[in-house]
mmCIF file of C-alpha atoms in Angstrom:
data_model
loop_
_atom_site.group_PDB
_atom_site.id
_atom_site.type_symbol
_atom_site.label_atom_id
_atom_site.label_comp_id
_atom_site.label_asym_id
_atom_site.label_seq_id
_atom_site.Cartn_x
_atom_site.Cartn_y
_atom_site.Cartn_z
ATOM 1 C CA MET A 1 -24.830 24.749 -21.510
ATOM 2 C CA HIS A 2 -24.072 28.359 -20.095
ATOM 3 C CA ARG A 3 -25.548 30.743 -22.758
ATOM 4 C CA MET A 4 -23.950 34.507 -23.204
ATOM 5 C CA GLY A 5 -24.126 37.552 -24.553
ATOM 6 C CA GLN A 6 -22.539 38.687 -28.075
ATOM 7 C CA GLY A 7 -19.381 40.675 -27.617
ATOM 8 C CA ASN A 8 -19.435 44.104 -29.532
ATOM 9 C CA GLY A 9 -17.116 46.162 -31.642
ATOM 10 C CA SER A 10 -16.136 46.693 -35.066
ATOM 11 C CA PHE A 11 -14.575 43.488 -36.121
ATOM 12 C CA GLU A 12 -10.549 45.696 -36.050
ATOM 13 C CA GLU A 13 -11.482 46.035 -32.706
ATOM 14 C CA LEU A 14 -12.766 42.652 -31.856
ATOM 15 C CA VAL A 15 -9.743 41.104 -34.295
ATOM 16 C CA ALA A 16 -7.226 42.772 -31.862
ATOM 17 C CA GLU A 17 -8.363 41.712 -28.172
ATOM 18 C CA GLY A 18 -8.751 38.114 -29.768
ATOM 19 C CA ALA A 19 -5.354 38.699 -30.707
ATOM 20 C CA ALA A 20 -4.267 40.295 -28.013
ATOM 21 C CA VAL A 21 -5.256 37.887 -25.319
ATOM 22 C CA PRO A 22 -2.274 36.138 -23.685
ATOM 23 C CA THR A 23 -2.170 32.262 -24.546
ATOM 24 C CA GLU A 24 -0.758 30.380 -21.872
ATOM 25 C CA GLY A 25 -2.482 27.453 -19.723
ATOM 26 C CA TRP A 26 -5.645 26.080 -19.723
ATOM 27 C CA ASP A 27 -7.969 28.835 -17.677
ATOM 28 C CA PHE A 28 -10.798 30.034 -20.650
ATOM 29 C CA SER A 29 -12.294 32.517 -18.572
ATOM 30 C CA TRP A 30 -10.984 35.090 -20.977
ATOM 31 C CA PHE A 31 -13.795 33.135 -23.089
ATOM 32 C CA GLU A 32 -17.006 34.206 -20.520
ATOM 33 C CA GLY A 33 -19.411 36.279 -22.174
ATOM 34 C CA ARG A 34 -18.371 35.527 -25.671
ATOM 35 C CA ALA A 35 -18.274 31.432 -26.038
ATOM 36 C CA SER A 36 -19.913 28.315 -24.916
ATOM 37 C CA GLU A 37 -18.780 24.983 -24.729
ATOM 38 C CA ALA A 38 -21.120 21.955 -23.048
ATOM 39 C CA ARG A 39 -18.854 20.044 -20.152
ATOM 40 C CA PRO A 40 -18.926 16.632 -19.629
ATOM 41 C CA SER A 41 -21.624 14.487 -18.584
ATOM 42 C CA TRP A 42 -18.901 12.568 -15.631
ATOM 43 C CA GLY A 43 -16.794 16.204 -14.315
ATOM 44 C CA TYR A 44 -13.344 14.576 -15.294
ATOM 45 C CA ALA A 45 -12.172 17.031 -12.986
ATOM 46 C CA VAL A 46 -14.541 16.371 -9.356
ATOM 47 C CA ALA A 47 -13.455 13.431 -11.166
ATOM 48 C CA VAL A 48 -9.686 13.103 -10.895
ATOM 49 C CA ALA A 49 -10.011 14.470 -6.687
ATOM 50 C CA ASP A 50 -11.556 11.600 -5.742
ATOM 51 C CA ARG A 51 -8.494 9.819 -7.046
ATOM 52 C CA LEU A 52 -6.613 11.572 -5.914
ATOM 53 C CA ALA A 53 -7.634 11.191 -1.933
ATOM 54 C CA GLY A 54 -6.941 6.832 -3.107
ATOM 55 C CA ALA A 55 -3.623 7.592 -4.590
ATOM 56 C CA SER A 56 -0.114 7.518 -3.084
ATOM 57 C CA ALA A 57 2.125 8.622 -5.881
ATOM 58 C CA ALA A 58 -0.052 10.748 -8.253
ATOM 59 C CA LEU A 59 1.523 12.251 -12.336
ATOM 60 C CA ASP A 60 -0.263 15.329 -13.856
ATOM 61 C CA LEU A 61 0.365 14.573 -17.540
ATOM 62 C CA GLN A 62 0.307 17.870 -19.881
ATOM 63 C CA THR A 63 -0.546 19.348 -17.214
ATOM 64 C CA GLY A 64 -1.021 23.527 -19.018
ATOM 65 C CA GLY A 65 -1.286 25.547 -16.727
ATOM 66 C CA GLY A 66 -1.630 23.308 -13.050
ATOM 67 C CA GLU A 67 -5.285 25.413 -13.408
ATOM 68 C CA VAL A 68 -7.479 21.177 -13.298
ATOM 69 C CA LEU A 69 -4.545 19.539 -10.803
ATOM 70 C CA ASP A 70 -5.152 22.922 -9.049
ATOM 71 C CA PHE A 71 -8.433 22.691 -8.445
ATOM 72 C CA ALA A 72 -8.575 18.357 -8.090
ATOM 73 C CA LEU A 73 -6.420 19.536 -5.691
ATOM 74 C CA GLY A 74 -8.528 21.583 -3.679
ATOM 75 C CA ARG A 75 -11.470 19.413 -3.508
ATOM 76 C CA ALA A 76 -9.560 16.403 -2.056
ATOM 77 C CA PRO A 77 -10.768 15.087 0.868
ATOM 78 C CA LYS A 78 -6.706 13.474 1.009
ATOM 79 C CA ALA A 79 -3.486 14.539 -1.599
ATOM 80 C CA PRO A 80 -1.706 11.640 -2.157
ATOM 81 C CA VAL A 81 2.947 11.495 -0.445
ATOM 82 C CA LEU A 82 4.164 12.745 -4.224
ATOM 83 C CA THR A 83 2.202 14.427 -6.685
ATOM 84 C CA VAL A 84 3.991 15.526 -9.864
ATOM 85 C CA ALA A 85 3.076 16.701 -13.219
ATOM 86 C CA THR A 86 4.613 17.769 -16.404
ATOM 87 C CA GLU A 87 4.668 19.958 -19.194
ATOM 88 C CA GLY A 88 6.372 21.029 -22.845
ATOM 89 C CA TRP A 89 5.506 23.987 -23.427
ATOM 90 C CA PRO A 90 8.040 26.411 -21.416
ATOM 91 C CA PRO A 91 5.870 29.358 -20.778
ATOM 92 C CA ASN A 92 2.825 26.695 -19.282
ATOM 93 C CA VAL A 93 5.363 25.345 -16.948
ATOM 94 C CA ALA A 94 6.516 28.458 -15.537
ATOM 95 C CA LYS A 95 2.931 29.223 -15.032
ATOM 96 C CA ALA A 96 2.128 25.191 -13.220
ATOM 97 C CA THR A 97 5.093 26.097 -11.050
ATOM 98 C CA ALA A 98 3.391 28.921 -9.635
ATOM 99 C CA LEU A 99 0.194 27.830 -9.500
ATOM 100 C CA LEU A 100 0.871 24.474 -8.197
ATOM 101 C CA ALA A 101 4.283 25.302 -5.923
ATOM 102 C CA ALA A 102 1.717 26.064 -3.257
ATOM 103 C CA ARG A 103 0.210 22.410 -3.264
ATOM 104 C CA GLY A 104 3.652 20.563 -3.363
ATOM 105 C CA VAL A 105 3.530 19.963 -6.410
ATOM 106 C CA ALA A 106 6.943 19.700 -8.459
ATOM 107 C CA VAL A 107 6.193 20.977 -12.131
ATOM 108 C CA VAL A 108 8.687 18.322 -14.406
ATOM 109 C CA ALA A 109 9.646 20.301 -17.791
ATOM 110 C CA SER A 110 9.202 17.150 -20.098
ATOM 111 C CA PRO A 111 7.868 17.384 -24.154
ATOM 112 C CA GLU A 112 5.434 16.116 -24.820
ATOM 113 C CA ASP A 113 6.806 13.084 -27.471
ATOM 114 C CA ALA A 114 10.478 12.594 -24.719
ATOM 115 C CA PRO A 115 9.447 8.622 -22.377
ATOM 116 C CA LEU A 116 8.538 10.039 -19.194
ATOM 117 C CA PRO A 117 11.660 11.320 -16.960
ATOM 118 C CA PHE A 118 10.964 9.203 -14.191
ATOM 119 C CA ALA A 119 11.691 5.559 -13.472
ATOM 120 C CA ASP A 120 8.789 2.267 -13.482
ATOM 121 C CA GLU A 121 6.160 1.593 -10.984
ATOM 122 C CA ALA A 122 6.362 5.697 -9.366
ATOM 123 C CA PHE A 123 3.293 5.715 -9.591
ATOM 124 C CA ASP A 124 0.304 3.830 -8.706
ATOM 125 C CA LEU A 125 -2.114 6.860 -10.128
ATOM 126 C CA VAL A 126 -0.729 9.256 -13.454
ATOM 127 C CA THR A 127 -4.188 12.045 -15.097
ATOM 128 C CA SER A 128 -3.947 13.048 -18.292
ATOM 129 C CA ARG A 129 -6.944 16.130 -19.377
ATOM 130 C CA HIS A 130 -6.940 16.577 -23.175
ATOM 131 C CA PRO A 131 -3.066 15.167 -23.763
ATOM 132 C CA VAL A 132 -1.478 16.541 -27.725
ATOM 133 C CA GLN A 133 -0.785 12.192 -27.898
ATOM 134 C CA ALA A 134 -0.864 9.539 -25.303
ATOM 135 C CA ARG A 135 2.276 7.114 -25.552
ATOM 136 C CA TRP A 136 0.104 4.313 -24.278
ATOM 137 C CA PRO A 137 3.453 2.850 -23.631
ATOM 138 C CA GLU A 138 5.126 5.150 -21.576
ATOM 139 C CA ILE A 139 1.537 5.011 -19.045
ATOM 140 C CA ALA A 140 2.166 1.442 -18.340
ATOM 141 C CA ARG A 141 6.085 1.565 -17.661
ATOM 142 C CA VAL A 142 5.460 3.685 -14.826
ATOM 143 C CA LEU A 143 2.089 2.867 -13.617
ATOM 144 C CA ARG A 144 3.283 0.109 -10.432
ATOM 145 C CA PRO A 145 0.962 -3.238 -10.965
ATOM 146 C CA GLY A 146 -2.942 -1.849 -9.865
ATOM 147 C CA GLY A 147 -2.298 1.511 -10.795
ATOM 148 C CA THR A 148 -4.825 3.610 -12.636
ATOM 149 C CA TYR A 149 -4.322 6.301 -15.941
ATOM 150 C CA PHE A 150 -7.871 8.090 -15.367
ATOM 151 C CA ALA A 151 -8.120 10.725 -18.454
ATOM 152 C CA GLN A 152 -10.247 13.194 -20.346
ATOM 153 C CA HIS A 153 -9.043 12.919 -24.490
ATOM 154 C CA VAL A 154 -10.048 14.685 -27.149
ATOM 155 C CA GLY A 155 -11.872 12.500 -29.138
ATOM 156 C CA PRO A 156 -11.776 12.713 -33.569
ATOM 157 C CA HIS A 157 -13.223 15.018 -35.256
ATOM 158 C CA SER A 158 -13.190 17.829 -32.894
ATOM 159 C CA VAL A 159 -14.370 21.438 -33.761
ATOM 160 C CA PHE A 160 -14.403 20.438 -37.221
ATOM 161 C CA GLU A 161 -16.412 22.878 -38.215
ATOM 162 C CA LEU A 162 -14.551 25.379 -37.427
ATOM 163 C CA VAL A 163 -11.437 23.357 -39.094
ATOM 164 C CA GLU A 164 -13.352 23.598 -41.766
ATOM 165 C CA TYR A 165 -14.420 26.663 -41.753
ATOM 166 C CA PHE A 166 -10.892 27.487 -42.182
ATOM 167 C CA LEU A 167 -8.778 24.405 -44.319
ATOM 168 C CA GLY A 168 -11.754 23.618 -46.042
ATOM 169 C CA PRO A 169 -12.624 19.746 -45.774
ATOM 170 C CA GLN A 170 -10.522 17.136 -43.696
ATOM 171 C CA PRO A 171 -9.186 13.522 -45.362
ATOM 172 C CA ASP A 172 -10.659 10.916 -43.735
ATOM 173 C CA GLU A 173 -7.374 9.812 -42.075
ATOM 174 C CA VAL A 174 -7.195 13.291 -40.434
ATOM 175 C CA ARG A 175 -11.579 13.592 -39.564
ATOM 176 C CA GLY A 176 -11.048 10.204 -37.428
ATOM 177 C CA GLY A 177 -8.084 10.855 -35.804
ATOM 178 C CA ARG A 178 -7.964 10.636 -31.782
ATOM 179 C CA ASP A 179 -10.920 7.980 -32.557
ATOM 180 C CA PRO A 180 -11.237 6.621 -28.997
ATOM 181 C CA GLU A 181 -11.933 2.833 -30.173
ATOM 182 C CA ARG A 182 -8.565 3.117 -32.269
ATOM 183 C CA GLU A 183 -7.203 4.040 -28.679
ATOM 184 C CA ARG A 184 -8.407 1.423 -27.046
ATOM 185 C CA ALA A 185 -6.812 -0.425 -28.718
ATOM 186 C CA ASP A 186 -3.160 1.237 -28.445
ATOM 187 C CA ALA A 187 -4.284 1.012 -24.391
ATOM 188 C CA GLU A 188 -4.744 -2.826 -24.607
ATOM 189 C CA ALA A 189 -1.403 -3.460 -26.279
ATOM 190 C CA ALA A 190 0.985 -0.822 -23.767
ATOM 191 C CA GLY A 191 -0.592 -3.984 -21.301
ATOM 192 C CA LEU A 192 -3.259 -2.212 -19.291
ATOM 193 C CA GLU A 193 -7.485 -3.192 -18.754
ATOM 194 C CA VAL A 194 -9.443 -0.710 -19.858
ATOM 195 C CA VAL A 195 -11.960 -0.287 -16.931
ATOM 196 C CA ASP A 196 -14.767 1.977 -18.894
ATOM 197 C CA LEU A 197 -14.970 3.985 -22.095
ATOM 198 C CA ARG A 198 -17.079 6.662 -22.607
ATOM 199 C CA ALA A 199 -17.263 9.156 -25.071
ATOM 200 C CA GLU A 200 -19.852 12.498 -25.691
ATOM 201 C CA GLU A 201 -20.126 15.504 -28.238
ATOM 202 C CA LEU A 202 -20.408 18.225 -26.903
ATOM 203 C CA ARG A 203 -22.016 22.207 -28.368
ATOM 204 C CA ILE A 204 -19.441 25.568 -28.546
ATOM 205 C CA GLU A 205 -20.421 28.583 -29.877
ATOM 206 C CA PHE A 206 -18.714 30.794 -30.939
ATOM 207 C CA HIS A 207 -20.723 34.361 -29.714
ATOM 208 C CA ASP A 208 -17.849 36.801 -31.704
ATOM 209 C CA ILE A 209 -14.778 36.838 -33.455
ATOM 210 C CA ALA A 210 -12.451 38.151 -30.766
ATOM 211 C CA ALA A 211 -13.341 34.405 -29.299
ATOM 212 C CA VAL A 212 -11.954 32.962 -32.546
ATOM 213 C CA VAL A 213 -9.007 34.612 -32.423
ATOM 214 C CA HIS A 214 -7.875 33.438 -29.412
ATOM 215 C CA PHE A 215 -9.390 30.448 -29.581
ATOM 216 C CA LEU A 216 -6.988 29.089 -33.030
ATOM 217 C CA ARG A 217 -4.268 31.036 -30.797
ATOM 218 C CA LYS A 218 -4.482 28.629 -27.739
ATOM 219 C CA VAL A 219 -5.602 25.766 -28.971
ATOM 220 C CA VAL A 220 -2.847 26.223 -32.201
ATOM 221 C CA TRP A 221 -2.998 22.354 -33.526
ATOM 222 C CA MET A 222 -6.488 23.598 -35.123
ATOM 223 C CA VAL A 223 -5.775 25.070 -38.061
ATOM 224 C CA PRO A 224 -1.523 24.914 -38.045
ATOM 225 C CA GLY A 225 0.504 27.953 -38.053
ATOM 226 C CA PHE A 226 -3.051 31.062 -38.044
ATOM 227 C CA THR A 227 -2.222 34.098 -38.045
ATOM 228 C CA VAL A 228 -4.899 36.520 -37.489
ATOM 229 C CA GLU A 229 -3.127 38.451 -40.994
ATOM 230 C CA ALA A 230 -2.991 34.553 -42.746
ATOM 231 C CA TYR A 231 -6.580 34.279 -42.582
ATOM 232 C CA GLU A 232 -8.154 37.800 -42.103
ATOM 233 C CA PRO A 233 -10.709 37.652 -45.011
ATOM 234 C CA ARG A 234 -12.028 34.813 -43.672
ATOM 235 C CA LEU A 235 -11.828 36.265 -40.365
ATOM 236 C CA ARG A 236 -14.480 38.694 -42.022
ATOM 237 C CA ALA A 237 -16.086 37.240 -43.223
ATOM 238 C CA LEU A 238 -17.321 34.752 -40.399
ATOM 239 C CA HIS A 239 -17.025 37.973 -37.693
ATOM 240 C CA GLU A 240 -19.941 38.979 -40.716
ATOM 241 C CA ARG A 241 -22.015 35.671 -40.367
ATOM 242 C CA ILE A 242 -22.304 36.105 -36.745
ATOM 243 C CA GLU A 243 -23.196 39.029 -36.788
ATOM 244 C CA SER A 244 -26.065 38.547 -39.067
ATOM 245 C CA ASP A 245 -27.256 35.505 -38.256
ATOM 246 C CA GLY A 246 -25.687 34.079 -34.263
ATOM 247 C CA PRO A 247 -23.700 32.546 -33.221
ATOM 248 C CA PHE A 248 -21.130 29.861 -34.782
ATOM 249 C CA VAL A 249 -21.436 26.513 -33.629
ATOM 250 C CA ALA A 250 -19.215 23.877 -33.243
ATOM 251 C CA HIS A 251 -19.444 20.500 -31.479
ATOM 252 C CA SER A 252 -16.506 19.691 -29.342
ATOM 253 C CA THR A 253 -15.782 14.916 -29.320
ATOM 254 C CA ARG A 254 -14.470 13.980 -26.168
ATOM 255 C CA HIS A 255 -13.922 10.754 -24.001
ATOM 256 C CA LEU A 256 -12.762 9.333 -20.797
ATOM 257 C CA PHE A 257 -10.446 6.691 -19.873
ATOM 258 C CA ASP A 258 -9.961 4.604 -16.999
ATOM 259 C CA ALA A 259 -7.426 1.675 -17.994
ATOM 260 C CA ARG A 260 -5.551 -0.147 -14.791
ATOM 261 C CA LYS A 261 -2.960 -1.748 -14.901
ATOM 262 C CA PRO A 262 -2.918 -5.731 -14.098
ATOM 263 C CA GLY A 263 -1.181 -7.096 -11.163
ATOM 264 C CA ALA A 264 -1.268 -6.371 -7.115
#
Protein backbone atom coordinates (compact mmCIF):
# COMPACT_ATOMS: atom_id res chain seq x y z
CA MET A 1 0.00 0.00 0.00
CA HIS A 2 1.30 3.42 -0.92
CA ARG A 3 1.43 5.81 2.05
CA MET A 4 0.54 9.38 1.26
CA GLY A 5 1.13 12.72 2.96
CA GLN A 6 -1.55 14.41 5.05
CA GLY A 7 -3.29 17.41 3.51
CA ASN A 8 -2.76 20.91 4.93
CA GLY A 9 -5.32 23.54 5.85
CA SER A 10 -7.84 24.51 8.47
CA PHE A 11 -10.86 22.38 9.28
CA GLU A 12 -13.12 24.75 7.35
CA GLU A 13 -10.84 24.81 4.31
CA LEU A 14 -10.46 21.03 4.18
CA VAL A 15 -14.18 20.37 4.62
CA ALA A 16 -15.02 22.89 1.90
CA GLU A 17 -12.53 21.23 -0.42
CA GLY A 18 -13.92 17.74 0.21
CA ALA A 19 -17.47 19.03 -0.30
CA ALA A 20 -16.67 20.70 -3.63
CA VAL A 21 -15.13 17.77 -5.52
CA PRO A 22 -17.42 16.21 -8.18
CA THR A 23 -18.55 12.69 -7.28
CA GLU A 24 -19.35 11.26 -10.73
CA GLY A 25 -17.72 8.02 -11.80
CA TRP A 26 -15.37 5.66 -9.98
CA ASP A 27 -12.14 7.53 -10.58
CA PHE A 28 -10.50 7.82 -7.16
CA SER A 29 -7.39 9.71 -8.32
CA TRP A 30 -8.42 12.79 -6.30
CA PHE A 31 -7.57 10.84 -3.14
CA GLU A 32 -3.89 10.69 -4.12
CA GLY A 33 -2.01 12.30 -1.25
CA ARG A 34 -5.07 12.20 1.03
CA ALA A 35 -6.00 8.56 1.48
CA SER A 36 -4.67 5.11 0.65
CA GLU A 37 -6.23 1.68 0.22
CA ALA A 38 -4.50 -1.65 -0.22
CA ARG A 39 -5.57 -3.47 -3.38
CA PRO A 40 -6.73 -7.10 -3.56
CA SER A 41 -4.03 -9.53 -4.63
CA TRP A 42 -5.97 -10.81 -7.64
CA GLY A 43 -5.71 -7.56 -9.70
CA TYR A 44 -9.33 -7.35 -10.87
CA ALA A 45 -9.03 -4.94 -13.81
CA VAL A 46 -6.12 -6.83 -15.38
CA ALA A 47 -7.96 -10.13 -14.85
CA VAL A 48 -11.03 -8.68 -16.61
CA ALA A 49 -8.82 -7.79 -19.58
CA ASP A 50 -7.86 -11.46 -19.89
CA ARG A 51 -11.50 -12.55 -19.70
CA LEU A 52 -12.59 -10.00 -22.31
CA ALA A 53 -10.03 -11.41 -24.76
CA GLY A 54 -11.84 -14.74 -24.69
CA ALA A 55 -15.40 -13.39 -24.93
CA SER A 56 -17.55 -12.71 -27.97
CA ALA A 57 -20.32 -10.74 -26.19
CA ALA A 58 -19.62 -9.03 -22.85
CA LEU A 59 -21.77 -7.08 -20.38
CA ASP A 60 -20.38 -4.87 -17.60
CA LEU A 61 -22.99 -4.23 -14.90
CA GLN A 62 -23.13 -1.02 -12.88
CA THR A 63 -20.10 0.32 -14.71
CA GLY A 64 -19.95 3.64 -12.83
CA GLY A 65 -18.11 6.10 -15.04
CA GLY A 66 -16.76 3.25 -17.16
CA GLU A 67 -13.21 3.61 -15.88
CA VAL A 68 -12.54 -0.04 -15.04
CA LEU A 69 -14.06 -1.34 -18.28
CA ASP A 70 -12.13 1.24 -20.29
CA PHE A 71 -8.86 0.15 -18.65
CA ALA A 72 -9.61 -3.54 -19.19
CA LEU A 73 -10.51 -3.07 -22.86
CA GLY A 74 -7.30 -1.10 -23.32
CA ARG A 75 -5.30 -4.00 -21.87
CA ALA A 76 -7.16 -6.82 -23.62
CA PRO A 77 -5.23 -8.32 -26.56
CA LYS A 78 -8.56 -8.83 -28.34
CA ALA A 79 -11.90 -7.16 -27.64
CA PRO A 80 -15.29 -8.90 -27.79
CA VAL A 81 -17.35 -8.35 -30.93
CA LEU A 82 -20.04 -6.81 -28.69
CA THR A 83 -19.51 -5.03 -25.37
CA VAL A 84 -22.34 -3.36 -23.47
CA ALA A 85 -22.42 -1.65 -20.07
CA THR A 86 -25.25 -0.68 -17.72
CA GLU A 87 -25.41 2.14 -15.19
CA GLY A 88 -28.23 3.49 -13.05
CA TRP A 89 -27.08 6.95 -11.93
CA PRO A 90 -27.63 9.58 -14.69
CA PRO A 91 -24.36 11.55 -14.11
CA ASN A 92 -22.42 8.30 -14.41
CA VAL A 93 -24.37 7.26 -17.52
CA ALA A 94 -23.22 10.46 -19.23
CA LYS A 95 -19.63 10.05 -18.04
CA ALA A 96 -19.41 6.37 -19.07
CA THR A 97 -20.97 7.09 -22.48
CA ALA A 98 -18.40 9.78 -23.19
CA LEU A 99 -15.50 7.62 -22.01
CA LEU A 100 -16.48 4.34 -23.68
CA ALA A 101 -17.79 5.62 -27.01
CA ALA A 102 -14.32 5.46 -28.57
CA ARG A 103 -14.18 1.74 -27.74
CA GLY A 104 -17.54 1.06 -29.38
CA VAL A 105 -19.25 0.26 -26.09
CA ALA A 106 -22.96 1.01 -25.75
CA VAL A 107 -23.93 2.28 -22.28
CA VAL A 108 -27.52 1.51 -21.31
CA ALA A 109 -29.26 3.49 -18.56
CA SER A 110 -30.77 0.82 -16.32
CA PRO A 111 -31.67 1.11 -12.60
CA GLU A 112 -29.87 -1.39 -10.36
CA ASP A 113 -33.18 -2.90 -9.17
CA ALA A 114 -34.78 -3.27 -12.62
CA PRO A 115 -34.70 -6.39 -14.82
CA LEU A 116 -31.77 -6.29 -17.22
CA PRO A 117 -32.94 -4.94 -20.61
CA PHE A 118 -31.40 -7.79 -22.59
CA ALA A 119 -32.57 -11.04 -24.12
CA ASP A 120 -32.02 -14.42 -22.51
CA GLU A 121 -28.55 -15.91 -23.13
CA ALA A 122 -27.25 -12.71 -24.78
CA PHE A 123 -23.73 -12.72 -23.27
CA ASP A 124 -20.95 -15.18 -22.64
CA LEU A 125 -19.26 -12.87 -20.10
CA VAL A 126 -20.83 -10.66 -17.42
CA THR A 127 -18.55 -8.54 -15.23
CA SER A 128 -19.07 -6.06 -12.42
CA ARG A 129 -16.88 -4.17 -9.98
CA HIS A 130 -18.57 -3.37 -6.67
CA PRO A 131 -22.22 -3.84 -7.66
CA VAL A 132 -24.73 -2.41 -5.19
CA GLN A 133 -26.42 -5.81 -5.34
CA ALA A 134 -25.80 -8.87 -7.49
CA ARG A 135 -29.18 -9.84 -8.96
CA TRP A 136 -28.34 -13.48 -9.51
CA PRO A 137 -31.48 -14.63 -11.39
CA GLU A 138 -31.02 -11.84 -13.94
CA ILE A 139 -27.29 -12.55 -14.28
CA ALA A 140 -28.02 -16.22 -14.89
CA ARG A 141 -30.77 -15.37 -17.37
CA VAL A 142 -28.61 -13.22 -19.66
CA LEU A 143 -25.63 -15.61 -19.59
CA ARG A 144 -25.26 -18.19 -22.31
CA PRO A 145 -24.75 -21.82 -21.27
CA GLY A 146 -21.06 -22.10 -20.44
CA GLY A 147 -20.85 -18.33 -19.87
CA THR A 148 -19.10 -16.68 -16.91
CA TYR A 149 -19.89 -14.09 -14.25
CA PHE A 150 -16.60 -12.54 -13.10
CA ALA A 151 -16.84 -9.77 -10.53
CA GLN A 152 -15.31 -8.08 -7.52
CA HIS A 153 -17.82 -7.46 -4.72
CA VAL A 154 -17.66 -5.32 -1.61
CA GLY A 155 -17.66 -7.64 1.39
CA PRO A 156 -19.29 -7.50 4.83
CA HIS A 157 -18.66 -4.68 7.35
CA SER A 158 -16.46 -2.86 4.82
CA VAL A 159 -15.05 0.45 6.17
CA PHE A 160 -17.25 -0.05 9.24
CA GLU A 161 -14.74 1.72 11.48
CA LEU A 162 -15.75 4.91 9.64
CA VAL A 163 -19.44 4.03 9.44
CA GLU A 164 -19.66 3.36 13.16
CA TYR A 165 -17.68 6.49 14.00
CA PHE A 166 -20.56 8.50 12.54
CA LEU A 167 -23.55 6.21 13.17
CA GLY A 168 -22.55 4.29 16.29
CA PRO A 169 -22.57 0.48 16.66
CA GLN A 170 -24.52 -1.23 13.90
CA PRO A 171 -26.76 -4.30 14.35
CA ASP A 172 -25.45 -7.70 13.34
CA GLU A 173 -27.73 -7.92 10.30
CA VAL A 174 -26.20 -4.70 8.93
CA ARG A 175 -22.63 -5.64 9.80
CA GLY A 176 -23.06 -9.07 8.20
CA GLY A 177 -24.52 -7.86 4.90
CA ARG A 178 -22.78 -8.82 1.65
CA ASP A 179 -21.50 -12.04 3.19
CA PRO A 180 -19.65 -13.98 0.46
CA GLU A 181 -20.98 -17.37 1.54
CA ARG A 182 -24.54 -16.05 1.49
CA GLU A 183 -23.90 -14.68 -1.99
CA ARG A 184 -22.48 -18.05 -3.03
CA ALA A 185 -25.72 -19.72 -1.91
CA ASP A 186 -27.79 -17.14 -3.81
CA ALA A 187 -25.70 -17.64 -6.97
CA GLU A 188 -26.12 -21.40 -6.76
CA ALA A 189 -29.85 -21.03 -6.14
CA ALA A 190 -30.03 -19.09 -9.42
CA GLY A 191 -28.38 -22.02 -11.22
CA LEU A 192 -24.76 -20.87 -11.38
CA GLU A 193 -21.71 -22.92 -10.43
CA VAL A 194 -19.23 -20.97 -8.30
CA VAL A 195 -15.84 -21.92 -9.72
CA ASP A 196 -13.79 -19.66 -7.43
CA LEU A 197 -14.57 -17.35 -4.51
CA ARG A 198 -11.79 -15.46 -2.71
CA ALA A 199 -12.03 -12.88 0.07
CA GLU A 200 -9.53 -10.39 1.49
CA GLU A 201 -9.50 -7.64 4.14
CA LEU A 202 -7.54 -4.52 3.17
CA ARG A 203 -6.21 -1.54 5.11
CA ILE A 204 -7.47 1.99 4.38
CA GLU A 205 -5.98 5.21 5.76
CA PHE A 206 -7.64 8.65 5.67
CA HIS A 207 -4.99 11.34 6.00
CA ASP A 208 -7.23 14.40 6.25
CA ILE A 209 -10.88 15.30 6.82
CA ALA A 210 -11.32 16.40 3.19
CA ALA A 211 -10.79 12.77 2.15
CA VAL A 212 -13.41 11.60 4.66
CA VAL A 213 -15.95 14.15 3.41
CA HIS A 214 -15.40 13.31 -0.25
CA PHE A 215 -15.51 9.56 0.42
CA LEU A 216 -18.85 9.79 2.25
CA ARG A 217 -20.30 12.00 -0.51
CA LYS A 218 -19.11 9.56 -3.18
CA VAL A 219 -19.98 6.25 -1.51
CA VAL A 220 -23.43 7.40 -0.41
CA TRP A 221 -24.61 4.16 1.19
CA MET A 222 -21.93 4.25 3.91
CA VAL A 223 -23.60 7.01 5.97
CA PRO A 224 -27.04 7.51 4.37
CA GLY A 225 -28.07 11.15 4.16
CA PHE A 226 -24.56 12.38 4.97
CA THR A 227 -24.06 16.14 4.82
CA VAL A 228 -21.30 18.28 6.27
CA GLU A 229 -23.89 20.32 8.19
CA ALA A 230 -25.55 17.30 9.81
CA TYR A 231 -22.26 15.78 10.96
CA GLU A 232 -20.18 18.92 11.61
CA PRO A 233 -19.39 18.13 15.28
CA ARG A 234 -18.23 14.58 14.49
CA LEU A 235 -16.23 15.81 11.49
CA ARG A 236 -14.51 18.46 13.59
CA ALA A 237 -13.65 15.92 16.29
CA LEU A 238 -12.27 13.53 13.67
CA HIS A 239 -10.22 16.33 12.11
CA GLU A 240 -8.66 17.05 15.50
CA ARG A 241 -8.00 13.34 16.05
CA ILE A 242 -6.23 13.00 12.68
CA GLU A 243 -4.21 16.16 13.39
CA SER A 244 -3.02 14.82 16.73
CA ASP A 245 -2.81 11.05 16.19
CA GLY A 246 -2.26 10.58 12.45
CA PRO A 247 -4.38 8.84 9.80
CA PHE A 248 -7.78 7.34 10.60
CA VAL A 249 -7.46 3.61 9.86
CA ALA A 250 -10.30 1.46 8.54
CA HIS A 251 -10.51 -1.83 6.63
CA SER A 252 -12.33 -2.73 3.45
CA THR A 253 -13.41 -6.23 2.51
CA ARG A 254 -13.53 -7.50 -1.05
CA HIS A 255 -14.38 -10.83 -2.63
CA LEU A 256 -13.83 -12.15 -6.13
CA PHE A 257 -16.55 -14.20 -7.82
CA ASP A 258 -15.89 -16.53 -10.73
CA ALA A 259 -19.17 -18.29 -11.52
CA ARG A 260 -20.26 -20.31 -14.53
CA LYS A 261 -23.62 -21.08 -16.07
CA PRO A 262 -23.75 -24.84 -16.72
CA GLY A 263 -24.10 -25.98 -20.29
CA ALA A 264 -22.22 -26.15 -23.55
